[in-house]
Short mmCIF file of C-alpha atoms and ligand atoms in Angstrom, two decimals:
data_model
loop_
_atom_site.label_atom_id
_atom_site.label_comp_id
_atom_site.label_asym_id
_atom_site.label_seq_id
_atom_site.Cartn_x
_atom_site.Cartn_y
_atom_site.Cartn_z
CA MET A 12 -7.89 -16.24 17.71
CA ASP A 13 -11.26 -16.00 16.07
CA MET A 14 -12.03 -12.29 16.55
CA LYS A 15 -15.15 -11.96 14.69
CA GLY A 16 -18.41 -10.79 16.86
CA GLY A 17 -16.00 -9.18 18.89
CA VAL A 18 -15.72 -5.30 20.47
CA LEU A 19 -12.39 -3.63 20.64
CA MET A 20 -11.68 -1.42 22.80
CA LYS A 21 -15.64 -0.50 23.47
CA ARG A 22 -15.30 1.05 19.90
CA TYR A 23 -15.28 -1.67 16.82
CA GLU A 24 -17.48 -4.29 16.24
CA ILE A 25 -15.05 -6.86 14.34
CA GLY A 26 -17.06 -8.64 11.71
CA LYS A 27 -15.56 -11.10 8.61
CA LEU A 28 -12.31 -11.93 7.68
CA LEU A 29 -10.99 -10.40 5.14
CA GLY A 30 -7.47 -11.31 4.32
CA GLN A 31 -4.64 -12.89 5.96
CA GLY A 32 -0.99 -11.40 4.82
CA THR A 33 2.49 -12.65 6.54
CA PHE A 34 2.23 -10.72 9.53
CA ALA A 35 -1.41 -9.64 9.65
CA LYS A 36 -5.04 -10.83 9.92
CA VAL A 37 -7.62 -7.89 8.60
CA TYR A 38 -11.22 -8.24 9.31
CA HIS A 39 -14.23 -5.91 8.28
CA ALA A 40 -15.41 -3.66 10.98
CA ARG A 41 -17.88 -1.28 11.88
CA ASN A 42 -16.55 2.20 14.75
CA LEU A 43 -19.85 1.86 16.55
CA LYS A 44 -20.45 5.40 17.41
CA THR A 45 -20.18 6.31 13.26
CA GLY A 46 -21.09 3.13 12.00
CA MET A 47 -18.72 3.49 8.92
CA SER A 48 -16.82 0.40 7.97
CA VAL A 49 -13.18 0.24 8.43
CA ALA A 50 -10.95 -2.98 8.19
CA ILE A 51 -8.66 -3.93 11.14
CA LYS A 52 -5.08 -4.87 10.26
CA VAL A 53 -4.31 -7.64 13.31
CA ILE A 54 -0.73 -8.14 13.89
CA ASP A 55 1.00 -10.29 16.36
CA LYS A 56 3.40 -8.33 18.48
CA GLU A 57 5.76 -11.64 19.26
CA LYS A 58 5.86 -11.72 15.63
CA ILE A 59 7.74 -8.45 15.42
CA LEU A 60 9.15 -8.34 18.68
CA LYS A 61 11.05 -11.60 16.99
CA VAL A 62 12.88 -9.66 14.20
CA GLY A 63 13.17 -6.95 16.41
CA LEU A 64 11.24 -4.26 14.79
CA ILE A 65 9.65 -2.55 17.18
CA ASP A 66 11.54 0.78 16.84
CA GLN A 67 11.11 1.19 13.00
CA ILE A 68 7.40 0.78 13.21
CA LYS A 69 6.99 3.43 16.04
CA ARG A 70 9.25 5.51 12.97
CA GLU A 71 6.99 3.94 10.42
CA ILE A 72 3.73 4.77 12.00
CA SER A 73 4.24 7.76 12.78
CA VAL A 74 5.31 9.02 9.08
CA MET A 75 1.64 7.27 7.74
CA ARG A 76 0.19 9.56 9.70
CA GLN A 77 1.80 12.34 7.79
CA VAL A 78 0.39 10.68 4.36
CA ARG A 79 -2.45 11.21 3.24
CA HIS A 80 -3.24 11.05 -0.34
CA PRO A 81 -6.88 9.93 -2.37
CA HIS A 82 -5.37 6.91 -3.56
CA VAL A 83 -3.19 5.62 -0.53
CA LEU A 84 -5.07 3.68 2.30
CA GLU A 85 -5.74 5.91 4.69
CA LEU A 86 -4.00 4.63 8.30
CA TYR A 87 -6.25 6.09 11.01
CA GLU A 88 -5.63 5.09 13.96
CA VAL A 89 -2.97 2.55 16.03
CA LEU A 90 -4.33 0.90 18.94
CA ALA A 91 -2.70 -2.01 21.16
CA THR A 92 -2.83 -4.58 23.70
CA ARG A 93 -0.40 -6.71 25.78
CA THR A 94 -0.17 -8.73 22.55
CA LYS A 95 -1.46 -7.32 19.79
CA ILE A 96 -1.54 -4.35 17.24
CA TYR A 97 -4.29 -2.91 15.63
CA PHE A 98 -4.39 -0.79 12.43
CA ILE A 99 -7.57 1.18 12.17
CA LEU A 100 -7.93 1.59 7.82
CA GLU A 101 -9.68 2.58 5.46
CA TYR A 102 -12.30 -0.12 4.54
CA ALA A 103 -11.44 -0.78 0.92
CA LYS A 104 -15.11 -2.09 -0.25
CA GLY A 105 -13.56 -3.07 -3.92
CA GLY A 106 -10.89 -5.63 -2.38
CA GLU A 107 -8.03 -6.43 -4.48
CA LEU A 108 -7.59 -4.89 -8.33
CA PHE A 109 -5.91 -8.15 -8.90
CA ASN A 110 -9.20 -9.63 -8.64
CA LYS A 111 -10.39 -7.87 -11.78
CA VAL A 112 -6.97 -9.12 -13.62
CA ALA A 113 -7.38 -12.84 -12.22
CA LYS A 114 -9.99 -12.59 -15.35
CA GLY A 115 -8.27 -11.35 -17.92
CA LYS A 116 -6.27 -8.62 -19.11
CA LEU A 117 -7.49 -5.22 -18.77
CA LYS A 118 -8.62 -2.83 -21.75
CA GLU A 119 -5.72 -0.52 -22.07
CA ASP A 120 -7.35 2.90 -21.03
CA VAL A 121 -8.37 0.62 -17.83
CA ALA A 122 -5.17 -0.13 -17.23
CA ARG A 123 -3.81 3.70 -18.03
CA ARG A 124 -6.12 4.61 -14.70
CA TYR A 125 -5.12 2.34 -12.85
CA PHE A 126 -1.15 3.09 -13.44
CA GLN A 127 -2.04 6.76 -13.33
CA GLN A 128 -3.21 6.54 -9.43
CA LEU A 129 -0.66 4.52 -8.83
CA ILE A 130 2.52 6.17 -9.84
CA ALA A 131 0.12 9.63 -8.67
CA ALA A 132 0.63 7.48 -4.71
CA VAL A 133 3.84 5.97 -5.46
CA ASP A 134 4.87 9.94 -5.97
CA TYR A 135 2.83 11.76 -3.35
CA CYS A 136 4.84 9.31 -0.67
CA HIS A 137 8.49 8.89 -2.15
CA SER A 138 7.85 13.17 -2.17
CA ARG A 139 7.79 12.84 1.67
CA GLY A 140 10.06 9.88 1.93
CA VAL A 141 8.31 7.12 2.12
CA ALA A 142 8.95 4.45 0.51
CA HIS A 143 6.82 1.45 -0.57
CA ARG A 144 9.43 -1.74 -0.82
CA ASP A 145 6.39 -4.01 -1.50
CA LEU A 146 4.67 -3.48 -4.01
CA LYS A 147 2.36 -5.76 -5.35
CA PRO A 148 -1.13 -6.78 -6.10
CA GLU A 149 -1.91 -7.94 -2.85
CA ASN A 150 -1.27 -3.76 -1.82
CA LEU A 151 -3.34 -2.88 -4.50
CA LEU A 152 -7.39 -2.21 -3.58
CA LEU A 153 -10.34 -0.94 -4.62
CA ASP A 154 -12.10 1.05 -2.85
CA GLU A 155 -16.24 1.53 -3.55
CA ASN A 156 -15.60 3.64 -6.31
CA GLY A 157 -13.15 1.71 -8.79
CA ASN A 158 -10.04 4.02 -7.41
CA LEU A 159 -6.87 1.95 -6.08
CA LYS A 160 -5.76 2.35 -3.04
CA VAL A 161 -2.34 1.45 -2.54
CA SER A 162 -1.52 0.03 1.05
CA ASP A 163 1.29 -0.69 3.73
CA PHE A 164 2.95 2.81 2.42
CA GLY A 165 5.66 3.17 5.20
CA LEU A 166 5.39 -0.34 6.47
CA SER A 167 8.93 -1.16 5.02
CA ALA A 168 9.88 -2.47 8.11
CA LEU A 169 8.06 -5.21 7.77
CA ALA A 170 9.15 -5.96 4.39
CA GLU A 171 12.90 -6.00 4.49
CA SER A 172 12.03 -8.02 7.38
CA LYS A 173 10.33 -10.11 5.38
CA ARG A 174 13.25 -10.64 3.02
CA GLN A 175 15.84 -10.53 5.58
CA ASP A 176 13.91 -13.81 7.00
CA GLY A 177 14.21 -15.78 3.63
CA LEU A 178 10.12 -15.54 3.19
CA LEU A 179 10.84 -13.78 0.05
CA HIS A 180 11.69 -17.20 -0.86
CA THR A 181 8.01 -18.98 0.19
CA THR A 182 4.89 -18.37 -0.77
CA CYS A 183 4.19 -16.16 1.11
CA GLY A 184 5.71 -13.58 -0.70
CA THR A 185 6.92 -13.45 -4.67
CA PRO A 186 10.18 -12.02 -5.99
CA ALA A 187 7.99 -11.86 -9.10
CA TYR A 188 7.37 -7.65 -8.21
CA VAL A 189 10.86 -7.44 -6.94
CA ALA A 190 13.60 -5.78 -8.72
CA PRO A 191 17.06 -6.87 -9.44
CA GLU A 192 18.91 -4.41 -6.90
CA VAL A 193 17.09 -5.82 -4.37
CA ILE A 194 17.71 -9.66 -5.29
CA ASN A 195 21.35 -8.68 -5.52
CA ARG A 196 21.00 -7.75 -1.56
CA LYS A 197 23.37 -4.54 -2.04
CA GLY A 198 22.22 -2.03 -0.78
CA TYR A 199 19.42 -0.48 -2.59
CA ASP A 200 17.09 3.02 -3.13
CA GLY A 201 13.73 2.15 -2.13
CA ALA A 202 12.35 4.69 -4.48
CA LYS A 203 14.14 3.06 -7.61
CA ALA A 204 13.02 -0.62 -6.28
CA ASP A 205 9.22 0.95 -6.35
CA ILE A 206 9.53 2.17 -9.68
CA TRP A 207 10.50 -0.74 -11.37
CA SER A 208 7.62 -2.27 -9.31
CA CYS A 209 5.16 -0.32 -10.66
CA GLY A 210 6.46 -1.30 -13.94
CA VAL A 211 5.88 -4.80 -13.21
CA ILE A 212 2.73 -4.06 -12.48
CA LEU A 213 1.98 -2.12 -15.79
CA PHE A 214 2.38 -4.73 -17.24
CA VAL A 215 0.49 -7.57 -15.26
CA LEU A 216 -2.98 -5.26 -15.37
CA LEU A 217 -2.16 -5.02 -19.62
CA ALA A 218 -1.28 -8.70 -20.55
CA GLY A 219 -2.82 -10.69 -17.71
CA TYR A 220 0.02 -12.43 -16.25
CA LEU A 221 3.90 -11.88 -14.86
CA PRO A 222 6.65 -10.31 -16.96
CA PHE A 223 9.16 -12.64 -15.15
CA HIS A 224 8.50 -15.79 -14.00
CA ASP A 225 9.91 -19.98 -14.00
CA PRO A 226 9.12 -22.53 -12.25
CA ASN A 227 12.83 -22.94 -10.52
CA LEU A 228 13.76 -19.84 -8.62
CA MET A 229 17.13 -19.02 -9.53
CA GLU A 230 16.45 -18.90 -13.10
CA LEU A 231 13.56 -16.15 -11.97
CA TYR A 232 16.28 -14.56 -10.46
CA LYS A 233 18.38 -14.62 -13.56
CA LYS A 234 15.62 -12.80 -15.51
CA ILE A 235 14.84 -10.19 -13.27
CA GLY A 236 18.43 -9.09 -13.36
CA ARG A 237 18.58 -9.19 -16.83
CA ALA A 238 15.15 -7.40 -17.22
CA ASP A 239 14.63 -10.84 -19.79
CA PHE A 240 11.46 -10.47 -20.79
CA LYS A 241 9.28 -10.47 -23.57
CA PHE A 242 6.10 -8.14 -24.63
CA PRO A 243 3.10 -9.31 -26.32
CA ASN A 244 1.96 -8.80 -29.62
CA TRP A 245 -1.08 -6.37 -28.77
CA PHE A 246 1.00 -4.34 -26.38
CA PRO A 247 1.33 -0.93 -28.79
CA PRO A 248 4.73 0.54 -28.96
CA ASP A 249 4.35 3.75 -26.66
CA VAL A 250 3.49 1.59 -23.60
CA ARG A 251 6.52 -0.66 -24.87
CA ARG A 252 8.98 2.05 -24.65
CA LEU A 253 7.15 3.40 -21.59
CA ILE A 254 7.52 -0.23 -19.66
CA SER A 255 11.33 -0.85 -21.11
CA LYS A 256 12.99 2.45 -19.24
CA ILE A 257 10.90 1.19 -16.34
CA LEU A 258 12.10 -2.20 -16.38
CA ASP A 259 15.78 -0.78 -16.31
CA PRO A 260 18.16 -3.35 -14.03
CA ASN A 261 20.29 -0.53 -13.50
CA PRO A 262 18.40 1.20 -10.83
CA SER A 263 20.70 4.74 -11.56
CA THR A 264 19.43 4.81 -15.31
CA ARG A 265 15.90 3.70 -14.34
CA ILE A 266 12.87 5.54 -15.83
CA SER A 267 12.22 9.06 -12.61
CA LEU A 268 8.55 9.38 -11.99
CA ILE A 269 8.30 12.63 -13.38
CA LYS A 270 9.68 11.34 -16.27
CA ILE A 271 6.76 8.18 -16.53
CA MET A 272 4.03 11.24 -15.81
CA GLU A 273 5.56 13.06 -18.93
CA SER A 274 5.62 10.03 -21.45
CA SER A 275 2.76 10.14 -23.79
CA TRP A 276 1.05 7.06 -22.62
CA PHE A 277 1.19 7.99 -19.84
CA ARG A 278 -0.18 11.64 -20.62
CA LYS A 279 -3.40 9.66 -22.83
CA GLY A 280 -7.16 11.45 -22.25
CA LEU A 281 -5.37 13.90 -19.40
CA ASP A 282 -4.97 17.62 -19.59
CA SER A 283 -1.36 19.37 -18.44
CA ARG A 284 -2.80 20.55 -15.20
CA ALA A 285 -4.40 16.93 -14.63
CA ILE A 286 -0.61 16.36 -13.96
CA CYS A 287 0.14 19.12 -12.24
CA ILE A 288 -2.76 17.95 -9.65
CA ILE A 289 -1.26 14.85 -9.37
CA ARG A 290 2.36 15.77 -7.80
CA GLU A 291 0.56 19.32 -5.58
CA THR A 292 -1.34 16.63 -3.49
CA LYS A 293 0.44 18.10 -0.04
CA GLU A 294 -2.33 18.50 1.77
CA PRO A 295 -5.39 16.28 2.62
CA PRO A 296 -7.47 16.72 -0.30
CA PRO A 297 -11.18 17.66 0.65
CA LEU A 298 -12.80 14.57 -0.70
CA ASP A 299 -15.25 16.08 -2.75
CA ASP A 300 -12.96 17.82 -5.31
CA ASP A 301 -11.36 15.75 -7.94
CA THR A 302 -7.66 16.03 -6.95
CA ASN A 303 -7.76 12.15 -8.14
CA PHE A 304 -7.58 13.88 -11.95
CA GLY A 305 -11.53 14.66 -12.39
CA LEU A 306 -11.87 10.43 -12.50
CA ASN A 307 -14.10 9.69 -10.29
CA ILE A 308 -14.93 9.90 -6.64
CA ASP A 309 -18.57 10.28 -5.53
CA SER A 310 -19.06 9.86 -1.92
CA SER A 311 -22.29 10.37 0.07
CA SER A 312 -22.07 13.23 2.33
CA SER A 313 -23.18 11.45 4.94
CA ASP A 314 -20.06 9.52 4.69
CA VAL A 315 -17.45 12.78 4.16
CA ASP A 316 -19.07 13.47 6.99
CA GLN A 317 -18.26 10.28 8.88
CA LYS A 318 -15.31 10.33 7.28
CA GLN A 319 -14.14 13.37 8.36
CA GLU A 320 -15.07 12.90 12.04
CA LEU A 321 -13.42 9.60 11.77
CA SER A 322 -10.04 11.58 11.26
CA LYS A 323 -10.54 13.97 14.00
CA ILE A 324 -10.96 11.68 16.40
CA SER A 325 -7.27 10.02 15.07
CA ASN A 326 -5.06 13.16 14.70
CA LEU A 327 -5.58 13.18 18.70
CA ASN A 328 -4.70 9.91 20.21
CA ALA A 329 -2.55 6.74 19.07
CA PHE A 330 0.06 8.09 16.68
CA ASP A 331 1.11 11.05 18.80
CA ILE A 332 1.19 9.26 21.71
CA ILE A 333 3.32 6.52 19.58
CA SER A 334 5.30 9.01 18.72
CA TYR A 335 6.70 11.21 21.59
CA SER A 336 6.35 8.35 23.98
CA PRO A 337 9.92 6.55 24.78
CA GLY A 338 8.86 3.34 25.84
CA PHE A 339 6.52 3.10 22.79
CA ASP A 340 3.98 3.19 25.84
CA LEU A 341 0.25 3.03 24.51
CA SER A 342 -1.41 3.16 27.87
CA GLY A 343 -2.84 6.83 26.89
CA LEU A 344 -4.79 4.69 24.38
CA PHE A 345 -6.81 2.76 26.78
CA GLU A 346 -7.95 5.18 29.69
CA GLY A 347 -11.08 4.01 31.24
CA THR A 348 -10.75 0.30 29.29
CA ASP A 349 -9.65 -2.90 30.33
CA GLN A 350 -6.87 -3.36 29.36
CA ARG A 351 -5.09 -0.65 30.73
CA LYS A 352 -3.20 -3.29 33.22
CA GLU A 353 -1.89 -4.32 30.21
CA VAL A 354 -0.42 -1.89 27.40
CA ARG A 355 3.50 -1.89 28.24
CA PHE A 356 5.24 -2.65 25.45
CA THR A 357 8.59 -3.76 26.22
CA GLY A 358 11.82 -5.80 23.87
P1 ATP B 1123 2.07 -9.43 2.96
O1 ATP B 1123 1.44 -10.13 4.59
O2 ATP B 1123 2.85 -9.24 2.19
O3 ATP B 1123 1.46 -7.62 3.78
P2 ATP B 1123 -0.30 -8.90 2.42
O4 ATP B 1123 -0.54 -7.63 1.82
O5 ATP B 1123 -1.47 -9.80 1.52
O6 ATP B 1123 0.54 -9.17 2.24
P3 ATP B 1123 -2.48 -8.05 4.48
O7 ATP B 1123 -1.78 -6.64 4.33
O8 ATP B 1123 -1.40 -8.66 6.03
O9 ATP B 1123 -1.58 -8.71 4.10
O10 ATP B 1123 -3.47 -8.24 4.05
C1 ATP B 1123 -4.35 -9.16 3.95
C2 ATP B 1123 -5.37 -9.33 2.60
O11 ATP B 1123 -6.94 -8.71 3.74
C3 ATP B 1123 -4.81 -8.86 2.12
O12 ATP B 1123 -4.57 -8.72 0.63
C4 ATP B 1123 -6.39 -8.11 0.90
O13 ATP B 1123 -6.92 -8.95 0.12
C5 ATP B 1123 -7.05 -7.41 2.70
N1 ATP B 1123 -6.89 -6.02 2.99
C6 ATP B 1123 -6.08 -5.85 3.93
N2 ATP B 1123 -6.34 -4.70 4.09
C7 ATP B 1123 -7.28 -4.81 3.35
C8 ATP B 1123 -8.04 -3.02 3.65
N3 ATP B 1123 -8.22 -2.05 4.30
N4 ATP B 1123 -9.65 -3.28 3.50
C9 ATP B 1123 -10.30 -3.86 2.15
N5 ATP B 1123 -9.58 -5.13 2.35
C10 ATP B 1123 -7.98 -5.56 3.45
MG1 MG B 1124 -0.64 -5.73 2.49
#
């Protein structure tokens, strides 16, 4: 169904299609009340009911609600109709980071800045017990100021089911970013697997191509399992050291996030205070301070007002209702709207 031009729940005017993933279509949209841009991720309920994920997704949504970080794409609210779930997300105007890499490798300082932002986001989420499990280029977006926004944090149920479905083996999902222990399906620590993916991402930013590639999937798996890759000759020694420690096939000896942050390559250009700021972002940061360690952020005041307004709205509704209602009954969301009769989730 093409939603373009439609109005969702009398509140969001749907604009152009931004992209499409395994479970979802993502549209640009405008909040009719505030005028603010958002992205709306539309998920077909049938697809996730089929893979039996409703309970886990409920849990994950309630977790995502607690995750607020300058480099984690914010989930404002969740709406639903009989057939669809709508994630109302912060809009990442700059699109995918990897459109930039597609044009060629990045300068070292630029790559470092994105990597610092990525690690800050991942560390923050891990400290709250949330692993990503699907870190890859499509999930690294940029805002209008060129700051990194990691998307799909907390939706690991979807990431997992893709793997179990075998979708990893199709063009929908690439194993190129996936840790060896995940491929071996032994049961694994999602946080450690995320660190591996960050290493692959760093390699790609600096090299302009993947560390592990092979047209034959079995060969690719073997290369990943052995961490069989070569550094391009322009990689400096300190980043080689760092990447080698991240791309350790053994998750129990793989470098930790804190050690990554202490590495000389990571710290270049940051003062020690910045490292503390990275680790201490516990509360939703005020939008005008330098919690992204003074790298940028420059929101006009009206944007800030709109953003705060939207956050306030989202604090009241979908999340609480979803987390506390036993049957995933979303009827409270549709008070006074036409969809009212269609809102009950059934298994
Ligand atoms: P997968 O289904 O494996 O997660 P994916 O991450 O590409 O794949 P989606 O998360 O559904 O799929 O997103 C599809 C695309 O839409 C993204 O790759 C991105 O280009 C775009 N997109 C997603 N969210 C936003 C957003 N908040 N702002 C701007 N563009 C977005
Ligand atoms: Mg995504």
